[in-house]
Tab-separated table of C-alpha atoms in Angstrom:
chain	number	residue	atom	x	y	z
A	223	UNK	CA	-10.465	7.277	-69.221
A	224	UNK	CA	-8.108	9.362	-67.912
A	225	UNK	CA	-7.555	12.300	-70.188
A	226	UNK	CA	-11.192	12.515	-70.140
A	227	UNK	CA	-10.909	12.650	-66.286
A	228	UNK	CA	-7.854	15.303	-67.116
A	229	UNK	CA	-10.487	17.031	-69.061
A	230	UNK	CA	-13.400	17.528	-66.352
A	231	UNK	CA	-9.929	18.266	-64.048
A	232	UNK	CA	-9.794	21.431	-65.845
A	233	UNK	CA	-12.073	22.722	-67.058
A	234	UNK	CA	-13.873	22.285	-63.255
A	235	UNK	CA	-10.323	24.200	-62.564
A	236	UNK	CA	-11.393	27.273	-65.046
A	237	UNK	CA	-15.565	27.426	-63.639
A	238	UNK	CA	-13.272	27.454	-59.873
A	239	UNK	CA	-10.838	30.572	-61.431
A	240	UNK	CA	-13.835	32.004	-63.237
A	241	UNK	CA	-15.564	32.245	-59.932
A	242	UNK	CA	-12.520	34.461	-57.398
A	243	UNK	CA	-12.190	36.349	-60.907
A	244	UNK	CA	-15.878	37.442	-61.332
A	245	UNK	CA	-16.624	37.560	-57.499
A	246	UNK	CA	-18.912	39.045	-56.019
A	247	UNK	CA	-21.786	38.315	-58.678
A	248	UNK	CA	-24.314	38.586	-55.565
A	249	UNK	CA	-25.073	39.802	-52.449
A	250	UNK	CA	-22.745	38.244	-49.313
A	251	UNK	CA	-23.747	37.633	-45.997
A	252	UNK	CA	-21.549	38.857	-42.587
A	253	UNK	CA	-22.594	36.487	-40.200
A	254	UNK	CA	-22.787	38.467	-36.863
A	255	UNK	CA	-22.698	36.015	-33.495
A	256	UNK	CA	-24.979	38.347	-31.663
A	257	UNK	CA	-28.399	39.878	-31.760
A	258	UNK	CA	-28.995	43.258	-32.844
A	259	UNK	CA	-28.080	46.636	-30.715
A	260	UNK	CA	-24.877	45.863	-28.943
A	261	UNK	CA	-21.679	47.293	-30.209
A	262	UNK	CA	-20.509	43.875	-32.278
A	263	UNK	CA	-24.086	44.471	-34.861
A	264	UNK	CA	-23.017	48.371	-34.931
A	265	UNK	CA	-19.222	47.658	-36.253
A	266	UNK	CA	-21.106	45.480	-38.380
A	267	UNK	CA	-23.129	48.131	-40.314
A	268	UNK	CA	-21.098	50.249	-40.404
A	269	UNK	CA	-18.510	47.911	-42.090
A	270	UNK	CA	-21.101	46.869	-44.807
A	271	UNK	CA	-22.183	50.166	-45.750
A	272	UNK	CA	-19.412	51.362	-47.112
A	273	UNK	CA	-18.034	47.965	-48.456
A	274	UNK	CA	-20.726	47.782	-50.376
A	275	UNK	CA	-19.717	50.725	-52.946
A	276	UNK	CA	-16.209	48.638	-52.919
A	277	UNK	CA	-17.327	45.070	-53.878
A	278	UNK	CA	-20.445	46.587	-56.374
A	279	UNK	CA	-22.553	44.694	-53.974
A	280	UNK	CA	-25.166	44.718	-50.883
A	281	UNK	CA	-23.470	42.758	-47.967
A	282	UNK	CA	-26.916	41.419	-45.572
A	283	UNK	CA	-26.207	41.409	-41.540
A	284	UNK	CA	-26.827	38.212	-40.689
A	285	UNK	CA	-27.864	37.910	-36.637
A	286	UNK	CA	-27.049	34.879	-35.204
A	287	UNK	CA	-26.703	35.166	-30.962
A	288	UNK	CA	-26.195	32.817	-28.285
A	289	UNK	CA	-24.336	30.446	-26.765
A	290	UNK	CA	-21.339	33.220	-26.625
A	291	UNK	CA	-20.981	33.673	-29.921
A	292	UNK	CA	-19.927	30.060	-31.199
A	293	UNK	CA	-23.412	29.392	-32.328
A	294	UNK	CA	-23.801	32.362	-35.265
A	295	UNK	CA	-18.938	31.132	-35.877
A	296	UNK	CA	-20.022	28.066	-35.928
A	297	UNK	CA	-22.498	29.163	-38.943
A	298	UNK	CA	-19.087	30.564	-40.698
A	299	UNK	CA	-16.921	27.168	-39.908
A	300	UNK	CA	-19.455	25.400	-41.473
A	301	UNK	CA	-20.428	27.438	-44.848
A	302	UNK	CA	-18.723	27.439	-48.237
A	303	UNK	CA	-15.563	29.165	-48.668
A	304	UNK	CA	-17.014	30.634	-51.573
A	305	UNK	CA	-16.742	34.618	-49.962
A	306	UNK	CA	-20.481	34.614	-49.720
A	307	UNK	CA	-19.837	34.289	-46.030
A	308	UNK	CA	-17.761	35.466	-42.809
A	309	UNK	CA	-18.226	36.262	-40.095
A	310	UNK	CA	-17.462	40.107	-37.719
A	311	UNK	CA	-15.340	38.176	-34.702
A	312	UNK	CA	-13.833	39.502	-31.142
A	313	UNK	CA	-12.401	37.925	-28.350
A	314	UNK	CA	-15.176	36.272	-26.831
A	315	UNK	CA	-15.393	34.025	-30.370
A	316	UNK	CA	-12.625	33.694	-31.375
A	317	UNK	CA	-10.404	33.794	-27.995
A	318	UNK	CA	-13.267	33.874	-25.357
A	319	UNK	CA	-15.094	31.020	-26.800
A	320	UNK	CA	-13.207	27.787	-25.834
A	321	UNK	CA	-15.517	27.810	-22.770
A	322	UNK	CA	-17.810	26.298	-25.172
A	323	UNK	CA	-17.526	22.357	-26.063
A	324	UNK	CA	-16.924	24.121	-30.158
A	325	UNK	CA	-16.950	21.567	-33.331
A	326	UNK	CA	-14.606	24.068	-35.467
A	327	UNK	CA	-11.605	24.679	-34.649
A	328	UNK	CA	-10.395	28.238	-33.691
A	329	UNK	CA	-6.912	28.215	-35.022
A	330	UNK	CA	-7.770	26.064	-37.633
A	331	UNK	CA	-11.110	26.086	-39.537
A	332	UNK	CA	-11.265	30.287	-40.413
A	333	UNK	CA	-9.305	31.730	-43.053
A	334	UNK	CA	-7.755	35.611	-40.848
A	335	UNK	CA	-8.976	38.949	-43.410
A	336	UNK	CA	-7.981	42.194	-41.132
A	337	UNK	CA	-8.312	42.789	-38.227
A	338	UNK	CA	-11.119	46.298	-37.844
A	339	UNK	CA	-10.799	47.844	-34.172
A	340	UNK	CA	-9.030	48.307	-30.671
A	341	UNK	CA	-12.221	48.944	-28.903
A	342	UNK	CA	-11.553	50.198	-24.807
A	343	UNK	CA	-13.897	48.094	-22.321
A	344	UNK	CA	-15.134	50.260	-19.599
A	345	UNK	CA	-16.941	49.511	-16.714
A	346	UNK	CA	-20.564	51.297	-16.585
A	347	UNK	CA	-22.755	51.473	-13.495
A	348	UNK	CA	-26.676	51.501	-12.657
A	349	UNK	CA	-26.925	55.540	-12.334
A	350	UNK	CA	-28.401	54.741	-8.304
A	351	UNK	CA	-25.216	52.611	-7.453
A	352	UNK	CA	-24.065	54.784	-4.137
A	353	UNK	CA	-19.741	54.852	-6.094
A	354	UNK	CA	-18.582	56.963	-8.483
A	355	UNK	CA	-14.997	55.306	-8.952
A	356	UNK	CA	-13.707	51.997	-8.571
A	357	UNK	CA	-12.664	52.615	-5.425
A	358	UNK	CA	-15.316	53.222	-3.978
A	359	UNK	CA	-17.402	50.633	-5.047
A	360	UNK	CA	-15.243	47.894	-3.743
A	361	UNK	CA	-15.391	50.611	-0.360
A	362	UNK	CA	-19.297	49.974	-0.536
A	363	UNK	CA	-19.183	45.566	-1.580
A	364	UNK	CA	-16.986	45.964	2.024
A	365	UNK	CA	-19.605	47.843	3.754
A	366	UNK	CA	-22.623	45.999	2.260
A	367	UNK	CA	-21.128	42.204	0.748
A	368	UNK	CA	-22.987	39.532	-1.283
A	369	UNK	CA	-25.367	42.286	-2.758
A	370	UNK	CA	-23.689	43.343	-5.843
A	371	UNK	CA	-24.393	42.008	-9.593
A	372	UNK	CA	-22.879	41.484	-12.652
A	373	UNK	CA	-23.991	40.679	-16.185
A	374	UNK	CA	-22.177	38.185	-16.865
A	375	UNK	CA	-23.443	38.183	-21.080
A	376	UNK	CA	-20.320	36.693	-22.571
A	377	UNK	CA	-16.295	35.067	-21.783
A	378	UNK	CA	-14.723	38.992	-21.546
A	379	UNK	CA	-17.396	39.832	-19.050
A	380	UNK	CA	-17.009	36.032	-16.666
A	381	UNK	CA	-12.993	36.556	-16.835
A	382	UNK	CA	-12.487	40.515	-15.627
A	383	UNK	CA	-15.421	39.999	-12.918
A	384	UNK	CA	-13.106	37.020	-11.830
A	385	UNK	CA	-10.106	39.634	-12.286
A	386	UNK	CA	-11.871	41.551	-10.114
A	387	UNK	CA	-12.868	39.696	-7.735
A	388	UNK	CA	-9.477	38.586	-7.269
A	389	UNK	CA	-7.655	42.561	-7.317
A	390	UNK	CA	-10.004	43.043	-4.855
A	391	UNK	CA	-11.061	40.105	-2.585
A	392	UNK	CA	-15.036	40.475	-3.256
A	393	UNK	CA	-17.233	38.767	-4.230
A	394	UNK	CA	-19.825	39.162	-7.667
A	395	UNK	CA	-23.456	37.782	-8.602
A	396	UNK	CA	-22.902	36.671	-11.688
A	397	UNK	CA	-25.977	36.808	-13.978
A	398	UNK	CA	-26.290	35.664	-17.254
A	399	UNK	CA	-27.664	37.444	-20.506
A	400	UNK	CA	-27.882	36.539	-23.986
A	401	UNK	CA	-25.644	39.930	-25.700
A	402	UNK	CA	-24.935	43.518	-24.322
A	403	UNK	CA	-27.720	44.599	-25.969
A	404	UNK	CA	-30.244	42.866	-23.567
A	405	UNK	CA	-27.502	43.929	-20.825
A	406	UNK	CA	-27.129	47.369	-21.540
A	407	UNK	CA	-31.706	47.970	-21.587
A	408	UNK	CA	-31.797	46.326	-17.983
A	409	UNK	CA	-28.435	48.563	-16.361
A	410	UNK	CA	-29.976	51.877	-17.792
A	411	UNK	CA	-33.349	50.348	-16.099
A	412	UNK	CA	-31.468	49.711	-12.772
A	413	UNK	CA	-32.350	46.010	-13.011
A	414	UNK	CA	-28.278	44.852	-12.370
A	415	UNK	CA	-25.121	46.400	-11.419
A	416	UNK	CA	-22.743	46.547	-13.606
A	417	UNK	CA	-21.542	45.981	-16.939
A	418	UNK	CA	-18.666	45.281	-18.660
A	419	UNK	CA	-19.384	46.538	-22.466
A	420	UNK	CA	-16.909	47.852	-24.845
A	421	UNK	CA	-17.793	51.638	-25.974
A	422	UNK	CA	-20.090	51.357	-28.677
A	423	UNK	CA	-22.266	50.188	-26.507
A	424	UNK	CA	-22.356	52.205	-23.145
A	425	UNK	CA	-21.128	55.653	-24.829
A	426	UNK	CA	-24.422	56.730	-25.982
A	427	UNK	CA	-26.020	56.171	-22.439
A	428	UNK	CA	-22.880	57.467	-20.268
A	429	UNK	CA	-23.448	60.864	-22.860
A	430	UNK	CA	-27.301	60.223	-21.858
A	431	UNK	CA	-26.769	60.781	-18.296
A	432	UNK	CA	-28.526	57.615	-18.302
A	433	UNK	CA	-25.453	55.654	-17.000
A	434	UNK	CA	-22.090	56.041	-14.672
A	435	UNK	CA	-18.528	55.070	-16.531
A	436	UNK	CA	-16.607	53.695	-13.494
A	437	UNK	CA	-13.266	53.052	-15.366
A	438	UNK	CA	-12.084	52.158	-19.213
A	439	UNK	CA	-10.177	48.878	-18.702
A	440	UNK	CA	-7.510	49.962	-20.699
A	441	UNK	CA	-3.661	50.431	-19.794
A	442	UNK	CA	-4.210	54.146	-20.628
A	443	UNK	CA	-6.819	56.607	-21.781
A	444	UNK	CA	-8.693	55.484	-25.133
A	445	UNK	CA	-8.732	58.846	-27.872
A	446	UNK	CA	-11.341	58.401	-28.267
A	447	UNK	CA	-13.250	58.551	-24.442
A	448	UNK	CA	-10.182	60.635	-22.802
A	449	UNK	CA	-12.622	62.720	-19.724
A	450	UNK	CA	-12.824	57.952	-18.985
A	451	UNK	CA	-10.492	56.813	-16.309
A	452	UNK	CA	-8.740	53.725	-16.425
A	453	UNK	CA	-8.536	50.929	-13.811
A	454	UNK	CA	-5.389	52.261	-12.711
A	455	UNK	CA	-6.951	55.687	-12.056
A	456	UNK	CA	-10.008	54.812	-10.408
A	457	UNK	CA	-8.510	53.125	-8.130
A	458	UNK	CA	-8.213	48.799	-8.826
A	459	UNK	CA	-4.694	48.606	-10.371
A	460	UNK	CA	-4.462	45.602	-13.243
A	461	UNK	CA	-8.202	45.449	-13.921
A	462	UNK	CA	-8.033	45.120	-17.900
A	463	UNK	CA	-9.538	43.849	-20.599
A	464	UNK	CA	-8.901	43.715	-24.137
A	465	UNK	CA	-11.786	44.334	-26.818
A	466	UNK	CA	-11.888	44.644	-30.791
A	467	UNK	CA	-12.959	43.617	-34.061
A	468	UNK	CA	-12.038	41.657	-36.947
A	469	UNK	CA	-13.218	39.888	-40.176
A	470	UNK	CA	-12.754	35.786	-40.416
A	471	UNK	CA	-13.827	33.710	-43.749
A	472	UNK	CA	-14.406	29.966	-43.591
A	473	UNK	CA	-10.890	27.728	-43.720
A	474	UNK	CA	-10.150	27.310	-47.883
A	475	UNK	CA	-11.610	30.004	-49.457
A	476	UNK	CA	-9.342	31.099	-51.886
A	477	UNK	CA	-6.605	33.553	-51.669
A	478	UNK	CA	-8.003	36.281	-53.743
A	479	UNK	CA	-11.009	36.133	-52.928
A	480	UNK	CA	-9.636	37.091	-49.379
A	481	UNK	CA	-7.804	40.003	-50.550
A	482	UNK	CA	-11.133	41.586	-52.081
A	483	UNK	CA	-12.488	41.237	-49.528
A	484	UNK	CA	-9.649	42.297	-47.399
A	485	UNK	CA	-8.948	45.444	-49.774
A	486	UNK	CA	-12.340	46.535	-49.067
A	487	UNK	CA	-12.121	46.676	-45.485
A	488	UNK	CA	-9.015	49.058	-45.356
A	489	UNK	CA	-10.734	51.453	-48.439
A	490	UNK	CA	-13.759	51.943	-45.297
A	491	UNK	CA	-11.005	51.816	-42.180
A	492	UNK	CA	-9.221	54.593	-44.567
A	493	UNK	CA	-12.118	56.241	-45.193
A	494	UNK	CA	-12.581	59.685	-42.899
A	495	UNK	CA	-16.402	58.872	-42.343
A	496	UNK	CA	-15.851	56.127	-41.019
A	497	UNK	CA	-12.854	56.910	-38.829
A	498	UNK	CA	-15.716	59.227	-37.151
A	499	UNK	CA	-18.412	57.374	-37.273
A	500	UNK	CA	-15.503	54.422	-35.298
A	501	UNK	CA	-14.250	57.304	-32.407
A	502	UNK	CA	-18.590	58.400	-31.957
A	503	UNK	CA	-18.839	55.178	-31.067
A	504	UNK	CA	-15.809	54.294	-28.520
A	505	UNK	CA	-13.381	52.419	-31.173
A	506	UNK	CA	-10.058	52.966	-32.265
A	507	UNK	CA	-9.452	52.156	-36.026
A	508	UNK	CA	-6.733	49.008	-36.397
A	509	UNK	CA	-3.220	49.422	-36.985
A	510	UNK	CA	-2.259	50.044	-40.689
A	511	UNK	CA	0.144	46.786	-39.613
A	512	UNK	CA	-2.646	44.844	-38.716
A	513	UNK	CA	-5.635	45.198	-41.184
A	514	UNK	CA	-4.179	42.430	-43.171
A	515	UNK	CA	-4.727	38.811	-42.760
A	516	UNK	CA	-1.482	38.538	-41.098
A	517	UNK	CA	-1.646	40.968	-38.812
A	518	UNK	CA	-4.736	39.683	-37.829
A	519	UNK	CA	-3.509	36.433	-37.399
A	520	UNK	CA	-0.354	36.495	-36.194
A	521	UNK	CA	-2.189	39.224	-33.072
A	522	UNK	CA	-5.121	36.500	-32.295
A	523	UNK	CA	-2.250	33.927	-31.700
A	524	UNK	CA	-0.425	36.342	-29.510
A	525	UNK	CA	-4.221	37.087	-27.427
A	526	UNK	CA	-4.787	33.137	-27.442
A	527	UNK	CA	-0.993	32.394	-25.946
A	528	UNK	CA	-2.257	35.410	-23.245
A	529	UNK	CA	-5.541	34.135	-22.502
A	530	UNK	CA	-5.537	30.819	-23.050
A	531	UNK	CA	-3.379	29.768	-19.769
A	532	UNK	CA	-5.687	32.375	-17.988
A	533	UNK	CA	-9.197	31.423	-18.150
A	534	UNK	CA	-8.506	27.677	-17.880
A	535	UNK	CA	-6.642	28.438	-14.629
A	536	UNK	CA	-9.716	30.139	-13.297
A	537	UNK	CA	-11.927	26.750	-14.223
A	538	UNK	CA	-14.233	29.294	-16.637
A	539	UNK	CA	-16.798	27.630	-18.670
A	540	UNK	CA	-19.886	27.394	-20.407
A	541	UNK	CA	-21.679	26.252	-17.135
A	542	UNK	CA	-21.166	29.991	-15.654
A	543	UNK	CA	-22.239	31.750	-19.518
């Protein structure tokens, strides 16, 4: 019986090895944890299209929105660790989602694949808001207390809104939304006043003259949007918020499969056509050293150590979403 068990185990090991060796043999699902139309969705579709030629299989986009992206990420955490399901995550989903009661562990239940991009965050406003800079906005708010609403579509926006209140000593009315796409639609129509969003979503509307940019929430200007001033330059020093995209697979996904997904990601990001499309969307391709599983793991760890204490001290919870 012991001999038979060993034979069975050896056969299973062989099957597992063959499965990994032949990967991928069918379409792959890339979970986008937000509704269509946002910057996460745009980046995912750009990468999926290019990675298909490397992997030899199509990558199907599955939009799973809700709860700040935590529903979609949970779908990946529970998926089979076979390389056929992975997600495009970001600050909100793999750092800021601790505001929710998660049934998975952000640090232990995923295999990092690669950091894809660094994404400058913009504070944008509806066109008829009587302010062209953050400094002018603060002065207007002082003269019109309680009249500014602020879109709260994810944890990053929530943290930024709280930081804005702390730095300016002015209050905003938080308006919850399920994603950046719907929020942008309402900003263009003038239904809401302020939105913090990645350049991928905001730049087309800014360039079309449908909304206005108040600031890039980075310490330095971005090469992809050099004409937009930083928050320091615009009148509120220290109003910073990071943004980025990365790929994660379920915990236990074989290393050779992670390596294949990583190689396809790296090849895509080295393509000048992809770099051009990213730049047009306001996305900066991640440094090569961070386009590795180890690079993404270290990057996420640093982000968690920086932001979790801030989130906890501010008392931000899911009820604010």
